[in-house]
Tab-separated table of C-alpha atoms and ligand atoms in Angstrom:
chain	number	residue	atom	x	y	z
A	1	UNK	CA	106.201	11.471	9.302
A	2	UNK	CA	105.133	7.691	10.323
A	3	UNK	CA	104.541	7.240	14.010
A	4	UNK	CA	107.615	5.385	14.246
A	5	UNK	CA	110.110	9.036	13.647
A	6	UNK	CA	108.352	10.566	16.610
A	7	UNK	CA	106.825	11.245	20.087
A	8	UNK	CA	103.115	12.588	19.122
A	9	UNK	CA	101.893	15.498	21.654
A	10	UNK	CA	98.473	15.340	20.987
A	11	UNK	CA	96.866	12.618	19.697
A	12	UNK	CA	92.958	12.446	18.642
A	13	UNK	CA	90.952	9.487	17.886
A	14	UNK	CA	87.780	9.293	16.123
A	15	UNK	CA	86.137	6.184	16.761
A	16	UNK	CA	82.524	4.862	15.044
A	17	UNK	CA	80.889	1.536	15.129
A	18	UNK	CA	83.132	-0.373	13.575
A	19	UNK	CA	85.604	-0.385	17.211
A	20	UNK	CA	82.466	-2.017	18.561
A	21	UNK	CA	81.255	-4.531	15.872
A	22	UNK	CA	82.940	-6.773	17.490
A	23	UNK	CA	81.807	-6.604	20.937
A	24	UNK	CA	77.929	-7.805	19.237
A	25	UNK	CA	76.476	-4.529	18.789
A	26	UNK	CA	75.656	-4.180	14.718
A	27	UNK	CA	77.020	-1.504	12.765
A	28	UNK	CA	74.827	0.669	10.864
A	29	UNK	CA	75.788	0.605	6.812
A	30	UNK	CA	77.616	-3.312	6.638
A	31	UNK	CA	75.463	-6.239	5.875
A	32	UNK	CA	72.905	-6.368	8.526
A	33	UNK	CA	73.743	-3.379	9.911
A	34	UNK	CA	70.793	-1.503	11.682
A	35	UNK	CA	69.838	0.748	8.767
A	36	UNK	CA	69.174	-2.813	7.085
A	37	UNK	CA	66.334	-3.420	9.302
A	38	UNK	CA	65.039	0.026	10.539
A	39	UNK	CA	64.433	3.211	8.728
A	40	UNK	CA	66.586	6.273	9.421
A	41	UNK	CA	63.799	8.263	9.040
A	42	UNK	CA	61.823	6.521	11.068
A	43	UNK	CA	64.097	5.847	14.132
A	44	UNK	CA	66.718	8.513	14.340
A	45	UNK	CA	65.369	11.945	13.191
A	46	UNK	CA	63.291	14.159	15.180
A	47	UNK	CA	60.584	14.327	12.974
A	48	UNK	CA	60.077	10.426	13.200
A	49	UNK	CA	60.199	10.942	16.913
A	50	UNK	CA	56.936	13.500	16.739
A	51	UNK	CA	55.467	10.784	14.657
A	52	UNK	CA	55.813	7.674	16.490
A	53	UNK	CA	57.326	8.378	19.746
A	54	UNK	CA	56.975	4.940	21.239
A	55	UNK	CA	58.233	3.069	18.187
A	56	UNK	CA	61.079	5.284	19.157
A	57	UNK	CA	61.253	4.882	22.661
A	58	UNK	CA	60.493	1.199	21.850
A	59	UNK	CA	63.492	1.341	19.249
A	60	UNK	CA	66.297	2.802	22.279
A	61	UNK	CA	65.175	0.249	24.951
A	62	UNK	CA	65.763	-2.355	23.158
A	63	UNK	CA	69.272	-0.755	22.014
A	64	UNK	CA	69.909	-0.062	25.548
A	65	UNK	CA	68.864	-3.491	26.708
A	66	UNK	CA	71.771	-5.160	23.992
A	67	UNK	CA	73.881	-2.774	25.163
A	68	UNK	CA	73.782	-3.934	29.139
A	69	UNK	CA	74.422	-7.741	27.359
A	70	UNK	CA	77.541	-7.096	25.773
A	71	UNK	CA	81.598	-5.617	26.698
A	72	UNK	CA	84.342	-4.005	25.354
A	73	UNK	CA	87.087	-5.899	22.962
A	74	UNK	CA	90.647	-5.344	22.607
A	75	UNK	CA	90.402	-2.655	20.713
A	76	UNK	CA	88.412	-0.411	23.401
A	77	UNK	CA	91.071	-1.984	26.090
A	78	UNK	CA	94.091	-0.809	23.826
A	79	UNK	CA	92.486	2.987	23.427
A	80	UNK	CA	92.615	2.852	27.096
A	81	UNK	CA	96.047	1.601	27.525
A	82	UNK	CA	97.084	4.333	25.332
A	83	UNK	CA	96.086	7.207	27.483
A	84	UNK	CA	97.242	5.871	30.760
A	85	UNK	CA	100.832	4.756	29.182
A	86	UNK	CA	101.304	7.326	26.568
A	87	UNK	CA	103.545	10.282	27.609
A	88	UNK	CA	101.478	12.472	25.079
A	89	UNK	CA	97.828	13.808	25.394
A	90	UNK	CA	94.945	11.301	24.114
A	91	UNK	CA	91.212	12.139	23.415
A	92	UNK	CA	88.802	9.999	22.239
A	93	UNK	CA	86.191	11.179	19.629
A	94	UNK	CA	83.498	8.897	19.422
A	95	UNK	CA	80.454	8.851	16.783
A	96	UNK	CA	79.395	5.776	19.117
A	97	UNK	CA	76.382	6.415	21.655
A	98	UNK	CA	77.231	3.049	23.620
A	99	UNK	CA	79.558	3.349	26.926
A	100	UNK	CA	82.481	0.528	25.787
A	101	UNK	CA	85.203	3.142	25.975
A	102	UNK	CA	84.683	4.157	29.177
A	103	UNK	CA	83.648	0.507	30.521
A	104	UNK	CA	87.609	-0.339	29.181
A	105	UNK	CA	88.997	2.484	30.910
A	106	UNK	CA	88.938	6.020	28.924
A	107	UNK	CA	88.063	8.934	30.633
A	108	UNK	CA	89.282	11.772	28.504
A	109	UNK	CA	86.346	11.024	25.566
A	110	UNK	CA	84.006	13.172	24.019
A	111	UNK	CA	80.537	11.600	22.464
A	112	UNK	CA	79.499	13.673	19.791
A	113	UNK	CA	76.191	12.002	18.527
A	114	UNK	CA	75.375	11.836	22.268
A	115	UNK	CA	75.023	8.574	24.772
A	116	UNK	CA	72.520	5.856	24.645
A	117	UNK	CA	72.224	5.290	28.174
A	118	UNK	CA	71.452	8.872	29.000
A	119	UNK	CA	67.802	10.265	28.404
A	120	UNK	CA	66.940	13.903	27.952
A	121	UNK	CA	64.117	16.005	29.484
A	122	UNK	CA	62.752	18.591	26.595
A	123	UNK	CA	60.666	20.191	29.330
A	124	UNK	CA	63.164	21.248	31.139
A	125	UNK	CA	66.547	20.204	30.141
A	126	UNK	CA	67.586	17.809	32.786
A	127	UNK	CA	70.042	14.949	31.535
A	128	UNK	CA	70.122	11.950	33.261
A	129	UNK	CA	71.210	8.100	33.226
A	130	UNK	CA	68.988	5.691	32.649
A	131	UNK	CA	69.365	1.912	31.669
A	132	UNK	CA	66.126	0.980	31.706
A	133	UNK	CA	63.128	1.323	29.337
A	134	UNK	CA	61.620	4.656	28.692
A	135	UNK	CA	58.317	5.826	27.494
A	136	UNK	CA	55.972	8.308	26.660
A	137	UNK	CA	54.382	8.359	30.315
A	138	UNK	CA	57.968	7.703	32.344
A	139	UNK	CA	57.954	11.235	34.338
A	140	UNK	CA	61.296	13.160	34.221
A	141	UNK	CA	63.162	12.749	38.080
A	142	UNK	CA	63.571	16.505	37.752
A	143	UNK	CA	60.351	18.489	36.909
A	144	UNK	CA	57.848	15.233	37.420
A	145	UNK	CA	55.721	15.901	34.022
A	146	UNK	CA	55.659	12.952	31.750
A	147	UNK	CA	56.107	12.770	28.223
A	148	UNK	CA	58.717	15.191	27.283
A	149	UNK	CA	61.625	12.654	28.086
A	150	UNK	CA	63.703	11.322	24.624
A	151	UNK	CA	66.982	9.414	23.998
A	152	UNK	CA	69.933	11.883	24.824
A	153	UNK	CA	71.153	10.935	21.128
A	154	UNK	CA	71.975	13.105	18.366
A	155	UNK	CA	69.207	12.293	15.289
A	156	UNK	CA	69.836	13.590	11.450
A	157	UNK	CA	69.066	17.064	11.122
A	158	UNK	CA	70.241	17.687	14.883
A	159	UNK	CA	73.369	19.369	15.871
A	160	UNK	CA	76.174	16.854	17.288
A	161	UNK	CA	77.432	17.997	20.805
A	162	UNK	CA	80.768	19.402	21.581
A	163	UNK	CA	81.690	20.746	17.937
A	164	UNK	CA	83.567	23.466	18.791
A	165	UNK	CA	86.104	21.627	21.296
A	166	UNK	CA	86.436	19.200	18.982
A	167	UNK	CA	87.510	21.455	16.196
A	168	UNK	CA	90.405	23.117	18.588
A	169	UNK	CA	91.125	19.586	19.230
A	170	UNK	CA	91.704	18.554	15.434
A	171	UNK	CA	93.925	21.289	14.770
A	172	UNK	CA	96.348	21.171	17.707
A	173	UNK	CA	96.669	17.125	17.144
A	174	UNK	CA	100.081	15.774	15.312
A	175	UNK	CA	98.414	12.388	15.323
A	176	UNK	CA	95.502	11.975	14.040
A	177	UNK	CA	92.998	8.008	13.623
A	178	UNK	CA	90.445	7.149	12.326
A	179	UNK	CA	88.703	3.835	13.892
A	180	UNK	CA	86.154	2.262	12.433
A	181	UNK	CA	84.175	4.714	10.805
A	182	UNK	CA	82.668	4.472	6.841
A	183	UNK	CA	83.425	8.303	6.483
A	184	UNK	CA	80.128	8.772	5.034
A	185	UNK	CA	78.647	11.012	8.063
A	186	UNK	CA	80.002	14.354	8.354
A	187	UNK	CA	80.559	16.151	10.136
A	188	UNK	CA	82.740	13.324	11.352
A	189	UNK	CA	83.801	12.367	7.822
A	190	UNK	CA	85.488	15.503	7.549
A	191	UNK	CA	87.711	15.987	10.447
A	192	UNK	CA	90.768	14.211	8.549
A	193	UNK	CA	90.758	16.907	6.142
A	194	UNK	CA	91.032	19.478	9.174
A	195	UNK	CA	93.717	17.480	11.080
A	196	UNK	CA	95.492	16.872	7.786
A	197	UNK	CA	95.514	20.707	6.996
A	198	UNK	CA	96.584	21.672	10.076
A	199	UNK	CA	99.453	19.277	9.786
A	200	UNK	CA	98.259	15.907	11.974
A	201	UNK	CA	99.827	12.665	10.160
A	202	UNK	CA	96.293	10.827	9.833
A	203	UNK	CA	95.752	7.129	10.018
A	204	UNK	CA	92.766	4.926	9.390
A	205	UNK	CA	92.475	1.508	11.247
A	206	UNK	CA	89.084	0.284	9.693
A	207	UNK	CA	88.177	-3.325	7.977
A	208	UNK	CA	88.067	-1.563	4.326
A	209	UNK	CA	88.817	1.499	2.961
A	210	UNK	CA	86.350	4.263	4.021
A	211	UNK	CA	84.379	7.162	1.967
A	212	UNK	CA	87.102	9.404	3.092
A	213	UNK	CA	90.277	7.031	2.782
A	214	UNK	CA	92.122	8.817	0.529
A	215	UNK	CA	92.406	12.032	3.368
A	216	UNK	CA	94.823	9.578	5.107
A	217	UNK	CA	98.839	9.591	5.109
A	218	UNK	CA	98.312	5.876	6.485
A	219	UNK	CA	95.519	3.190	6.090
A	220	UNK	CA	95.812	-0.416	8.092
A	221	UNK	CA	92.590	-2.508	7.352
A	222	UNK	CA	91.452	-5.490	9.427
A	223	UNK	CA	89.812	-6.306	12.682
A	224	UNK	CA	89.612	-3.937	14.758
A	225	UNK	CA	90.258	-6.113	18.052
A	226	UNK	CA	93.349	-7.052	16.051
A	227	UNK	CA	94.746	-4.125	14.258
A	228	UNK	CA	94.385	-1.874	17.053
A	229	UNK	CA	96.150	-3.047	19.768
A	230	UNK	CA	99.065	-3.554	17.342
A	231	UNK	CA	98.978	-0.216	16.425
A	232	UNK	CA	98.672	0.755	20.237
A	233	UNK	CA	102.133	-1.185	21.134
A	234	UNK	CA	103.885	0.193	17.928
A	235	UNK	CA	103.157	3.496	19.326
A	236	UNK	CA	104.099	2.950	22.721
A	237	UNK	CA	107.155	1.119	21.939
A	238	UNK	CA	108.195	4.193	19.609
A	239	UNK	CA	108.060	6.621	22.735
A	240	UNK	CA	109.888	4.124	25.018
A	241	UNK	CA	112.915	4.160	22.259
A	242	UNK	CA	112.781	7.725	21.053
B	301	LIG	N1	86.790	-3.743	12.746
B	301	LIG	C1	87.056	-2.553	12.131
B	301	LIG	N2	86.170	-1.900	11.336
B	301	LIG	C2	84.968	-2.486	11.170
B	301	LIG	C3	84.614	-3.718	11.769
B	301	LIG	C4	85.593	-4.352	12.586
B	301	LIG	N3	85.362	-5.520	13.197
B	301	LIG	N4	83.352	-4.032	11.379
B	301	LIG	C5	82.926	-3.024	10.589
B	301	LIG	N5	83.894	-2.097	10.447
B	301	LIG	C6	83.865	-0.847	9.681
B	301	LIG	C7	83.095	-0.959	8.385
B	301	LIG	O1	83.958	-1.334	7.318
B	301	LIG	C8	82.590	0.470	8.198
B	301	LIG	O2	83.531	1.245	7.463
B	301	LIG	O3	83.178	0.087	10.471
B	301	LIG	C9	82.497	1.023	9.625
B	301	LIG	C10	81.066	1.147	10.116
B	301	LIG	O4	80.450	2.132	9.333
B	301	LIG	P1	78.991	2.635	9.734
B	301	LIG	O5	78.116	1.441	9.967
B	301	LIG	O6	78.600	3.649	8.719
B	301	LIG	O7	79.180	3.311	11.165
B	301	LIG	P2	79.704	4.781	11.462
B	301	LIG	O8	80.757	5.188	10.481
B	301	LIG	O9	80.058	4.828	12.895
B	301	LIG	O10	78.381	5.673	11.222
B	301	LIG	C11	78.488	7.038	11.525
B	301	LIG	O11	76.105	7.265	11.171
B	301	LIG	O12	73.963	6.485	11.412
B	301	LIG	C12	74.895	7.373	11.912
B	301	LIG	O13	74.886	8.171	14.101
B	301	LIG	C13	75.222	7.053	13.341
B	301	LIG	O14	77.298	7.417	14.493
B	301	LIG	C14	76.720	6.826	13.341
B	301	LIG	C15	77.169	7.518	12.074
């Protein structure tokens, strides 16, 4: 059923760097995308970490740095708008490690492949925020011993956080879009097929079709900054009239 037939209860959004391309922070698989100039392997795996932990660390500042330069567009605004307006349940899914979402305003959001401006003690577990530059001797505010502090970020090969939540999440939702995401990590790439299956109507807002496009009831390509808001009023404008 297209949004416009009915009120959606629960609706789940999976965002991924496309919804922020547009703010200046650079994708990972487009033209010029980060994976263009650094290696995976090198930058966002743990083993690459053991290797060369301050190219790492060197790597995440600088991330964290562009991060502090830059704000949300439209499109974060208009996920926002949509929880505070719409009379159903929202959650926000996001494959993104930088803090635009909640900078525009959501608050019920979930960031699987962790968040860039929080740093992780592996001596003893403590999880903290931190916008400046870490390295190998930067003590942990918890325990005091240096060198044991890494980016709270999911690498390859790790497990993404909040799995099982997310799961429920996919298969109570009747609404179910995809933002800006190439569908070519899973296990992200693969929750349409568990919304679909457990009966969501899916959608994907994205500037070209994805790996996973053809999962989708729905596809709307463009701008994100453009497309989504649109989509945003079309769905609030459907609950005002229904
Ligand atoms: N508006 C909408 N979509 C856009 C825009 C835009 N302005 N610009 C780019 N896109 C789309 C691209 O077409 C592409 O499909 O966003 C997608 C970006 O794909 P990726 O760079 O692969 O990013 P993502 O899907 O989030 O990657 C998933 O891979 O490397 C890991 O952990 C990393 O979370 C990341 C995961």
């Amino acid at each position: 059923m297209r949004p416009k037939d009915r009120v959606f209860k629960k609706i789940v959004i999976l965002t991924g760097a496309g919804i922020s391309a547009e703010s200046g922070i650079p994708t990972f698989r487009d033209p010029g995308g980060l994976w263009e100039k650094y290696r995976l392997e090198d930058v966002a795996t743990p083993e690459g970490f053991r290797r060369q932990p301050e190219m790492v660390h060197a790597f995440y500042n600088q991330r964290r740095r562009d991060l502090l330069k830059v704000k949300p567009n439209p499109a974060h605004y208009a996920l926002a708008r949509l929880e505070r307006e719409y009379p159903g349940q929202v959650l926000v899914v996001t494959q993104n490690v930088d803090d635009l979402h909640e900078r525009a305003g959501t608050k019920n959001i979930l960031h699987m492949h962790g968040e860039l401006l929080k740093v992780r003690c592996e001596e003893c577990g403590h999880v903290f925020r931190e916008e400046g530059d870490v390295s190998v001797k930067t003590p942990c505010p918890k325990c005091g011993r240096p060198g044991g502090l890494r980016p709270h970020v999911v690498w390859f090969g790790e497990l993404p956080f909040h799995l099982p939540e997310i799961e429920m999440a996919l298969k109570q939702a009747d609404l179910f879009v995809a933002i800006g995401t190439s569908g070519t990590v899973y296990p992200a790439a693969g929750f349409v097929v568990i919304a679909r299956r457990s009966g969501a109507y899916c959608v994907e807002l994205n500037l070209e079709p994805s790996a996973v496009a053809e999962y989708f009831h729905e596809h709307r390509y463009g701008p994100a900054s453009k497309i989504v808001p649109l989509f945003v009023e079309e769905l609030l404008k459907n609950a005002k009239d229904f």
